CSV table of C-alpha atoms and ligand atoms in Angstrom, one decimal:
chain,number,residue,atom,x,y,z
A,350,MET,CA,7.9,4.2,23.2
A,351,LEU,CA,5.8,7.3,22.6
A,352,ILE,CA,6.3,10.5,24.5
A,353,VAL,CA,3.2,12.7,24.6
A,354,MET,CA,3.9,16.4,25.3
A,355,HIS,CA,1.5,18.8,27.0
A,356,HIS,CA,-0.4,20.9,24.5
A,357,GLN,CA,1.4,24.0,25.7
A,358,ALA,CA,4.8,22.4,25.6
A,359,THR,CA,7.4,24.8,24.0
A,360,ASP,CA,9.8,24.2,21.3
A,361,PRO,CA,12.9,24.2,23.6
A,362,GLN,CA,11.1,21.6,25.8
A,363,ILE,CA,10.5,19.4,22.8
A,364,LYS,CA,14.1,19.8,21.8
A,365,GLN,CA,15.3,18.9,25.3
A,366,VAL,CA,13.3,15.7,25.2
A,367,LYS,CA,14.8,14.8,21.8
A,368,ARG,CA,18.3,15.5,23.1
A,369,THR,CA,17.7,13.3,26.2
A,370,VAL,CA,16.4,10.4,24.1
A,371,GLU,CA,19.3,10.7,21.7
A,372,ALA,CA,21.8,10.8,24.6
A,373,MET,CA,20.4,7.3,25.5
A,374,GLY,CA,21.5,6.1,22.1
A,375,LEU,CA,17.9,6.1,20.6
A,376,ARG,CA,16.3,8.0,17.8
A,377,ALA,CA,13.6,10.6,18.5
A,378,GLU,CA,11.1,11.6,15.9
A,379,PRO,CA,8.8,14.5,16.8
A,380,ILE,CA,5.2,14.0,15.4
A,381,PRO,CA,3.4,17.3,15.5
A,382,GLY,CA,-0.3,16.9,15.9
A,383,SER,CA,-3.2,19.4,15.8
A,384,MET,CA,-3.6,19.4,19.6
A,385,ARG,CA,-0.1,18.4,20.9
A,386,THR,CA,3.2,17.1,19.8
A,387,ALA,CA,4.2,13.5,20.4
A,388,ILE,CA,7.8,12.2,20.1
A,389,GLY,CA,8.3,8.7,18.8
A,390,VAL,CA,11.3,6.8,20.2
A,391,LEU,CA,12.8,4.4,17.8
A,392,ASP,CA,15.7,1.9,17.6
A,393,ASN,CA,15.1,0.5,21.1
A,394,GLN,CA,15.6,-3.2,21.2
A,395,GLY,CA,13.5,-3.7,24.4
A,396,TYR,CA,12.1,-1.9,27.4
A,397,VAL,CA,13.5,1.5,27.9
A,398,ASP,CA,13.9,3.0,31.4
A,399,ASP,CA,11.9,6.2,31.0
A,400,SER,CA,12.6,7.9,34.4
A,401,ALA,CA,14.9,10.5,32.9
A,402,ILE,CA,12.3,11.5,30.4
A,403,ARG,CA,9.1,11.4,32.5
A,404,GLU,CA,10.5,14.2,34.7
A,405,LEU,CA,11.4,16.6,31.9
A,406,PRO,CA,9.3,19.8,31.6
A,407,GLY,CA,6.5,19.7,29.1
A,408,VAL,CA,6.1,15.8,29.2
A,409,ARG,CA,2.5,14.7,29.7
A,410,GLU,CA,2.9,10.9,29.5
A,411,VAL,CA,5.2,8.2,28.3
A,412,ILE,CA,3.5,5.2,26.5
A,413,HIS,CA,5.4,2.0,26.0
A,414,VAL,CA,4.5,0.4,22.7
A,415,SER,CA,5.3,-3.2,22.4
A,416,LYS,CA,4.0,-3.7,18.9
A,417,PRO,CA,6.6,-4.4,16.2
A,418,TYR,CA,5.3,-1.4,14.3
A,419,LYS,CA,5.1,2.2,15.4
A,420,LEU,CA,5.7,4.6,12.6
A,421,VAL,CA,2.8,3.2,10.6
A,422,SER,CA,0.4,3.1,13.5
A,423,ARG,CA,-2.1,5.7,14.4
A,424,ASP,CA,-0.7,5.8,18.0
A,425,PHE,CA,2.3,7.6,16.5
A,426,HIS,CA,0.6,9.4,13.7
A,427,PRO,CA,-3.1,10.0,14.3
A,428,GLN,CA,-3.8,11.9,11.0
A,429,SER,CA,-4.5,9.8,7.9
A,430,THR,CA,-1.8,10.0,5.3
A,431,VAL,CA,-2.6,10.8,1.7
A,432,ILE,CA,-0.1,9.4,-0.9
A,433,GLU,CA,0.5,11.0,-4.2
A,434,VAL,CA,1.5,9.1,-7.3
A,435,ALA,CA,2.4,11.5,-10.1
A,436,GLY,CA,-0.6,13.7,-9.3
A,437,VAL,CA,-3.0,10.9,-8.3
A,438,LYS,CA,-3.9,11.1,-4.6
A,439,ILE,CA,-4.7,8.0,-2.5
A,440,GLY,CA,-6.2,8.1,1.0
A,441,ASP,CA,-8.9,9.6,3.2
A,442,GLY,CA,-11.0,12.3,1.6
A,443,GLN,CA,-9.8,11.5,-1.9
A,444,PRO,CA,-11.8,9.8,-4.7
A,445,ARG,CA,-11.3,6.0,-4.7
A,446,VAL,CA,-8.4,5.1,-6.9
A,447,MET,CA,-8.5,2.4,-9.6
A,448,MET,CA,-5.2,0.8,-10.6
A,449,ALA,CA,-5.8,-1.5,-13.6
A,450,GLY,CA,-4.1,-3.3,-16.4
A,451,PRO,CA,-2.9,-6.7,-17.4
A,452,CYS,CA,-1.2,-9.1,-15.0
A,453,SER,CA,1.8,-9.2,-17.4
A,454,ILE,CA,3.1,-6.9,-20.1
A,455,GLU,CA,3.1,-9.2,-23.1
A,456,SER,CA,3.9,-6.9,-26.0
A,457,GLU,CA,4.0,-3.2,-27.0
A,458,THR,CA,0.6,-3.5,-28.7
A,459,GLN,CA,-1.1,-5.4,-25.9
A,460,MET,CA,0.1,-2.9,-23.3
A,461,LEU,CA,-0.9,0.2,-25.3
A,462,THR,CA,-4.4,-1.3,-26.1
A,463,ALA,CA,-4.9,-2.1,-22.4
A,464,ALA,CA,-3.7,1.4,-21.4
A,465,ARG,CA,-6.2,3.0,-23.8
A,466,GLN,CA,-9.0,0.8,-22.4
A,467,VAL,CA,-8.1,1.6,-18.8
A,468,LYS,CA,-8.0,5.3,-19.5
A,469,ALA,CA,-11.2,5.3,-21.5
A,470,ALA,CA,-13.1,3.6,-18.7
A,471,GLY,CA,-11.8,6.1,-16.1
A,472,GLY,CA,-9.0,4.2,-14.4
A,473,HIS,CA,-6.4,6.3,-12.6
A,474,ILE,CA,-3.1,4.2,-12.5
A,475,LEU,CA,-1.9,1.7,-15.1
A,476,ARG,CA,-0.5,-1.6,-13.9
A,477,GLY,CA,1.4,-4.3,-15.7
A,478,GLY,CA,4.1,-6.8,-14.6
A,479,ALA,CA,7.5,-6.9,-16.3
A,480,PHE,CA,9.2,-9.1,-13.6
A,481,LYS,CA,6.8,-11.8,-12.7
A,482,PRO,CA,7.0,-14.0,-9.6
A,483,ARG,CA,5.6,-17.2,-11.1
A,484,THR,CA,5.0,-20.3,-9.1
A,485,GLY,CA,6.8,-22.5,-11.6
A,486,PRO,CA,9.9,-21.8,-13.7
A,487,HIS,CA,8.3,-23.0,-16.9
A,488,SER,CA,5.6,-20.3,-16.8
A,489,PHE,CA,6.0,-17.0,-18.6
A,490,GLN,CA,8.5,-14.9,-16.5
A,491,GLY,CA,7.7,-11.5,-17.9
A,492,LEU,CA,9.4,-9.3,-20.5
A,493,GLY,CA,11.8,-7.7,-18.0
A,494,VAL,CA,13.3,-4.4,-19.1
A,495,ASP,CA,11.5,-4.4,-22.5
A,496,GLY,CA,8.2,-4.7,-20.6
A,497,LEU,CA,9.1,-1.7,-18.4
A,498,LYS,CA,9.6,0.3,-21.6
A,499,PHE,CA,6.3,-0.7,-23.1
A,500,LEU,CA,4.6,0.1,-19.8
A,501,SER,CA,6.0,3.5,-19.3
A,502,ALA,CA,5.5,4.4,-23.0
A,503,ALA,CA,1.8,3.3,-22.8
A,504,GLY,CA,1.3,5.3,-19.6
A,505,ARG,CA,2.8,8.4,-21.2
A,506,GLU,CA,0.8,7.9,-24.3
A,507,VAL,CA,-2.6,7.9,-22.5
A,508,GLY,CA,-1.6,10.1,-19.6
A,509,LEU,CA,-1.6,7.6,-16.6
A,510,PRO,CA,1.0,7.0,-13.9
A,511,VAL,CA,2.2,3.4,-13.9
A,512,VAL,CA,2.8,0.8,-11.2
A,513,THR,CA,4.9,-2.3,-11.6
A,514,GLU,CA,6.4,-5.0,-9.4
A,515,VAL,CA,10.0,-5.1,-8.4
A,516,MET,CA,11.3,-8.4,-7.1
A,517,ARG,CA,15.0,-7.8,-6.4
A,518,ILE,CA,17.2,-4.9,-5.2
A,519,GLU,CA,19.2,-5.0,-8.4
A,520,GLN,CA,16.1,-4.1,-10.4
A,521,LEU,CA,15.3,-1.0,-8.4
A,522,ASP,CA,17.3,1.4,-10.5
A,523,ILE,CA,15.7,0.5,-13.8
A,524,VAL,CA,12.2,0.1,-12.3
A,525,CYS,CA,12.4,3.6,-10.8
A,526,GLN,CA,13.4,5.0,-14.2
A,527,HIS,CA,10.2,3.6,-15.7
A,528,ALA,CA,7.6,3.4,-12.9
A,529,ASP,CA,5.8,6.0,-10.9
A,530,MET,CA,5.0,3.5,-8.1
A,531,LEU,CA,6.9,0.4,-7.0
A,532,GLN,CA,4.9,-2.7,-6.2
A,533,ILE,CA,6.2,-5.2,-3.7
A,534,GLY,CA,4.3,-8.4,-4.3
A,535,ALA,CA,2.8,-10.8,-1.8
A,536,ARG,CA,5.8,-13.2,-2.2
A,537,ASN,CA,8.2,-10.5,-1.3
A,538,MET,CA,6.3,-8.9,1.6
A,539,GLN,CA,8.9,-10.3,4.0
A,540,ASN,CA,12.0,-9.8,1.8
A,541,PHE,CA,13.4,-7.5,4.4
A,542,ASP,CA,16.5,-6.4,2.4
A,543,LEU,CA,14.3,-5.3,-0.4
A,544,LEU,CA,11.9,-3.5,1.9
A,545,LYS,CA,14.9,-1.6,3.5
A,546,GLU,CA,16.2,-0.5,0.1
A,547,VAL,CA,12.8,0.6,-1.1
A,548,GLY,CA,12.6,2.5,2.2
A,549,LYS,CA,15.7,4.6,1.2
A,550,LEU,CA,14.0,5.8,-2.0
A,551,ARG,CA,11.3,8.5,-2.4
A,552,HIS,CA,9.2,6.6,-4.9
A,553,PRO,CA,5.7,5.7,-3.8
A,554,VAL,CA,5.3,2.0,-2.9
A,555,LEU,CA,2.4,-0.4,-3.0
A,556,LEU,CA,3.0,-3.2,-0.5
A,557,LYS,CA,0.9,-6.3,-1.0
A,558,ARG,CA,0.0,-8.5,1.9
A,559,GLY,CA,1.8,-11.8,2.0
A,560,MET,CA,-0.5,-14.7,1.4
A,561,SER,CA,0.2,-16.2,4.8
A,562,ALA,CA,1.0,-12.9,6.7
A,563,THR,CA,-0.9,-11.9,9.7
A,564,LEU,CA,-2.0,-8.3,10.1
A,565,GLU,CA,0.8,-7.7,12.5
A,566,GLU,CA,3.4,-9.1,10.1
A,567,PHE,CA,1.9,-7.0,7.3
A,568,LEU,CA,2.2,-3.8,9.3
A,569,ALA,CA,5.7,-4.8,10.5
A,570,ALA,CA,6.7,-5.2,6.9
A,571,ALA,CA,5.3,-1.7,6.1
A,572,GLU,CA,7.3,-0.4,9.1
A,573,TYR,CA,10.6,-1.5,7.5
A,574,ILE,CA,9.9,0.8,4.6
A,575,VAL,CA,8.8,3.8,6.7
A,576,ALA,CA,11.6,3.3,9.2
A,577,GLU,CA,14.1,3.9,6.4
A,578,GLY,CA,12.4,7.2,5.6
A,579,ASN,CA,9.9,6.4,2.8
A,580,SER,CA,6.4,7.0,4.1
A,581,SER,CA,4.9,7.2,0.6
A,582,LEU,CA,3.3,3.8,1.1
A,583,VAL,CA,0.0,2.3,0.2
A,584,LEU,CA,-1.0,-1.1,1.6
A,585,CYS,CA,-2.9,-3.8,-0.5
A,586,GLU,CA,-5.0,-6.7,0.8
A,587,ARG,CA,-5.0,-9.4,-2.0
A,588,GLY,CA,-6.4,-12.4,-0.2
A,589,ILE,CA,-4.8,-14.9,2.1
A,590,ARG,CA,-4.3,-18.7,2.0
A,591,THR,CA,-7.0,-20.6,3.9
A,592,PHE,CA,-8.5,-24.1,3.7
A,593,GLU,CA,-10.9,-22.9,1.1
A,594,LYS,CA,-10.1,-24.0,-2.4
A,595,ALA,CA,-13.2,-22.6,-4.2
A,596,THR,CA,-11.4,-19.3,-4.6
A,597,ARG,CA,-7.7,-18.7,-5.3
A,598,ASN,CA,-7.3,-17.0,-2.0
A,599,THR,CA,-9.7,-15.8,0.8
A,600,LEU,CA,-10.4,-12.0,0.6
A,601,ASP,CA,-9.9,-10.7,4.2
A,602,LEU,CA,-12.1,-7.7,4.1
A,603,SER,CA,-12.1,-7.2,7.9
A,604,VAL,CA,-8.5,-6.4,7.7
A,605,VAL,CA,-9.4,-3.3,5.6
A,606,ALA,CA,-11.5,-1.9,8.4
A,607,LEU,CA,-8.9,-2.9,10.9
A,608,ILE,CA,-6.0,-1.3,9.0
A,609,ARG,CA,-8.0,1.9,8.7
A,610,SER,CA,-8.3,2.1,12.4
A,611,MET,CA,-4.8,0.9,13.3
A,612,SER,CA,-2.7,2.6,10.6
A,613,HIS,CA,-2.7,6.1,9.0
A,614,LEU,CA,-1.6,4.6,5.7
A,615,PRO,CA,-4.1,4.1,2.8
A,616,ILE,CA,-5.3,0.6,2.1
A,617,ILE,CA,-6.5,-0.7,-1.3
A,618,VAL,CA,-7.9,-4.2,-2.3
A,619,ASP,CA,-7.0,-6.5,-5.2
A,620,PRO,CA,-10.1,-8.6,-5.8
A,621,SER,CA,-8.4,-10.3,-8.8
A,622,HIS,CA,-5.7,-12.2,-6.9
A,623,ALA,CA,-8.1,-12.5,-4.0
A,624,THR,CA,-10.7,-14.5,-5.9
A,625,GLY,CA,-8.9,-15.8,-9.0
A,626,LYS,CA,-12.3,-15.8,-10.7
A,627,ARG,CA,-13.4,-13.2,-13.3
A,628,PRO,CA,-17.1,-13.2,-12.3
A,629,LEU,CA,-16.3,-12.6,-8.7
A,630,VAL,CA,-14.0,-9.6,-9.2
A,631,PRO,CA,-16.7,-6.9,-9.7
A,632,ILE,CA,-18.7,-8.1,-6.7
A,633,MET,CA,-15.7,-8.2,-4.4
A,634,ALA,CA,-14.6,-4.8,-5.8
A,635,ARG,CA,-17.9,-3.3,-4.6
A,636,ALA,CA,-17.6,-5.1,-1.3
A,637,ALA,CA,-14.1,-3.7,-0.8
A,638,LEU,CA,-15.2,-0.1,-1.3
A,639,MET,CA,-18.1,-0.7,1.1
A,640,ALA,CA,-15.5,-2.0,3.7
A,641,GLY,CA,-13.6,1.3,3.4
A,642,ALA,CA,-10.9,0.6,0.8
A,643,HIS,CA,-9.2,3.7,-0.6
A,644,GLY,CA,-9.0,2.1,-4.0
A,645,LEU,CA,-8.6,-1.1,-6.0
A,646,MET,CA,-6.1,-3.0,-8.1
A,647,VAL,CA,-7.8,-5.0,-10.8
A,648,GLU,CA,-6.4,-7.1,-13.6
A,649,MET,CA,-7.8,-6.3,-17.1
A,650,HIS,CA,-6.7,-7.7,-20.3
A,651,PRO,CA,-7.7,-6.8,-23.9
A,652,GLU,CA,-8.3,-10.5,-24.6
A,653,PRO,CA,-8.3,-12.3,-21.2
A,654,ASP,CA,-8.6,-15.8,-22.8
A,655,LYS,CA,-5.3,-15.3,-24.5
A,656,ALA,CA,-3.5,-13.8,-21.5
A,657,LEU,CA,-0.1,-15.3,-20.7
A,658,CYS,CA,-0.7,-14.9,-17.0
A,659,ASP,CA,-3.9,-14.9,-14.8
A,660,GLY,CA,-6.4,-14.8,-17.6
A,661,ALA,CA,-9.1,-16.5,-15.6
A,662,GLN,CA,-9.2,-13.6,-13.1
A,663,SER,CA,-8.7,-10.8,-15.7
A,664,LEU,CA,-11.7,-8.7,-16.7
A,665,ASP,CA,-12.3,-8.0,-20.3
A,666,PRO,CA,-12.5,-4.4,-21.4
A,667,GLN,CA,-16.4,-4.4,-21.4
A,668,MET,CA,-16.6,-5.8,-17.9
A,669,PHE,CA,-14.0,-3.3,-16.7
A,670,ALA,CA,-15.9,-0.4,-18.2
A,671,HIS,CA,-19.1,-1.6,-16.6
A,672,LEU,CA,-17.3,-2.0,-13.2
A,673,MET,CA,-16.0,1.5,-13.4
A,674,GLN,CA,-19.5,2.8,-14.0
A,675,ASN,CA,-20.8,0.9,-11.0
A,676,LEU,CA,-18.0,2.0,-8.8
A,677,LYS,CA,-18.8,5.6,-9.4
A,678,LYS,CA,-22.4,5.0,-8.3
A,679,ILE,CA,-21.1,3.1,-5.2
A,680,GLU,CA,-18.8,5.9,-4.3
A,681,LYS,CA,-21.6,8.4,-4.4
A,682,PHE,CA,-23.7,6.1,-2.3
A,683,ILE,CA,-20.9,5.8,0.3
A,684,THR,CA,-20.5,9.6,0.4
A,685,THR,CA,-24.2,10.0,1.1
A,686,LEU,CA,-24.1,7.3,3.7
A,687,ASP,CA,-21.1,8.9,5.5
A,688,GLY,CA,-22.9,12.2,5.4
A,689,LEU,CA,-26.0,10.7,7.0
A,690,GLU,CA,-24.0,9.0,9.7
A,691,ASN,CA,-22.1,12.1,10.5
A,692,ALA,CA,-25.2,14.3,10.5
B,943,LIG,C1,0.3,-9.2,-9.3
B,943,LIG,O1,-0.1,-8.1,-8.9
B,943,LIG,O2,0.4,-9.5,-10.5
B,943,LIG,C2,0.8,-10.2,-8.3
B,943,LIG,C3,1.7,-11.1,-8.7
B,943,LIG,O3,0.2,-10.1,-7.2
B,943,LIG,P1,0.5,-10.8,-5.8
B,943,LIG,O4,1.9,-10.4,-5.4
B,943,LIG,O5,-0.6,-10.2,-4.9
B,943,LIG,O6,0.3,-12.3,-6.0
B,944,LIG,MN1,-1.5,-11.5,-11.6
């Protein structure tokens, strides 16, 4: 439920509404806006009788929201949120952000080499997986804590913040010690206990869309994190399972535009996992920016053909540098286009 106050509503009136809601056993969260304040009502399990609220001074209207997500929606929070990861801003009005690096951290040297290549090409955030959610138990499972150390050292060395996946609650402490941003992978998008724990932290989070998740389920998963108090959250479309076998997944670009209109959170695209095919990655990266993505996550390996994980979709350093050059031009083009449309 959303309570919209009159624009001249006073502070005591807002407080009275908050007290009334709380007396009903519910949580009230004032959301100040540029024109008027709204008050989000949380923790209700079903329909709430609003008669006691409607009559209060200063209340303009009461909107019943039946969606499973509220805090992440623009109904509750009309202004776009900008997330900051160790000085790198992600969101509306910011330069598009490139997160790049190998799928898995394989050695100190591989990670440092990749870090230098990402930095030299103009990437903003370094990625690398230490805990890997592999489909089969016989595949490389990641270097674990050693990998985290190589990643954070490489990030420090070149001056880039780092993002890495966390799969279990027990890994949170150590991952937070080494990473600037926590990645929740597609396979854990509905690991609700993990989402809740991550929500209690203040570390920025990158939440990837589950491969079979609808948009509503994706936003409801994001809601778990924000509802616990952590609104430093970036969403990531990484392709969904469809009947199509020609690509690893099907990149759902419409969802980028939809999320931009439905949610105030930034949304980025991972064209590597979405396509599974190296030659397609730069093309879909461009498409993602044109669709409105606030950034990208791309796999890049110093020697993709020797990669222990996802080599076929990893760019080599030359391709990555070329993509970065191209993206800068596309970004300029988009800015011009937006200017023309708004003129
Ligand atoms: C990854 O980023 O390496 C990864 C495993 O991605 P996803 O969770 O999207 O499959
Ligand atoms: Mn991967």
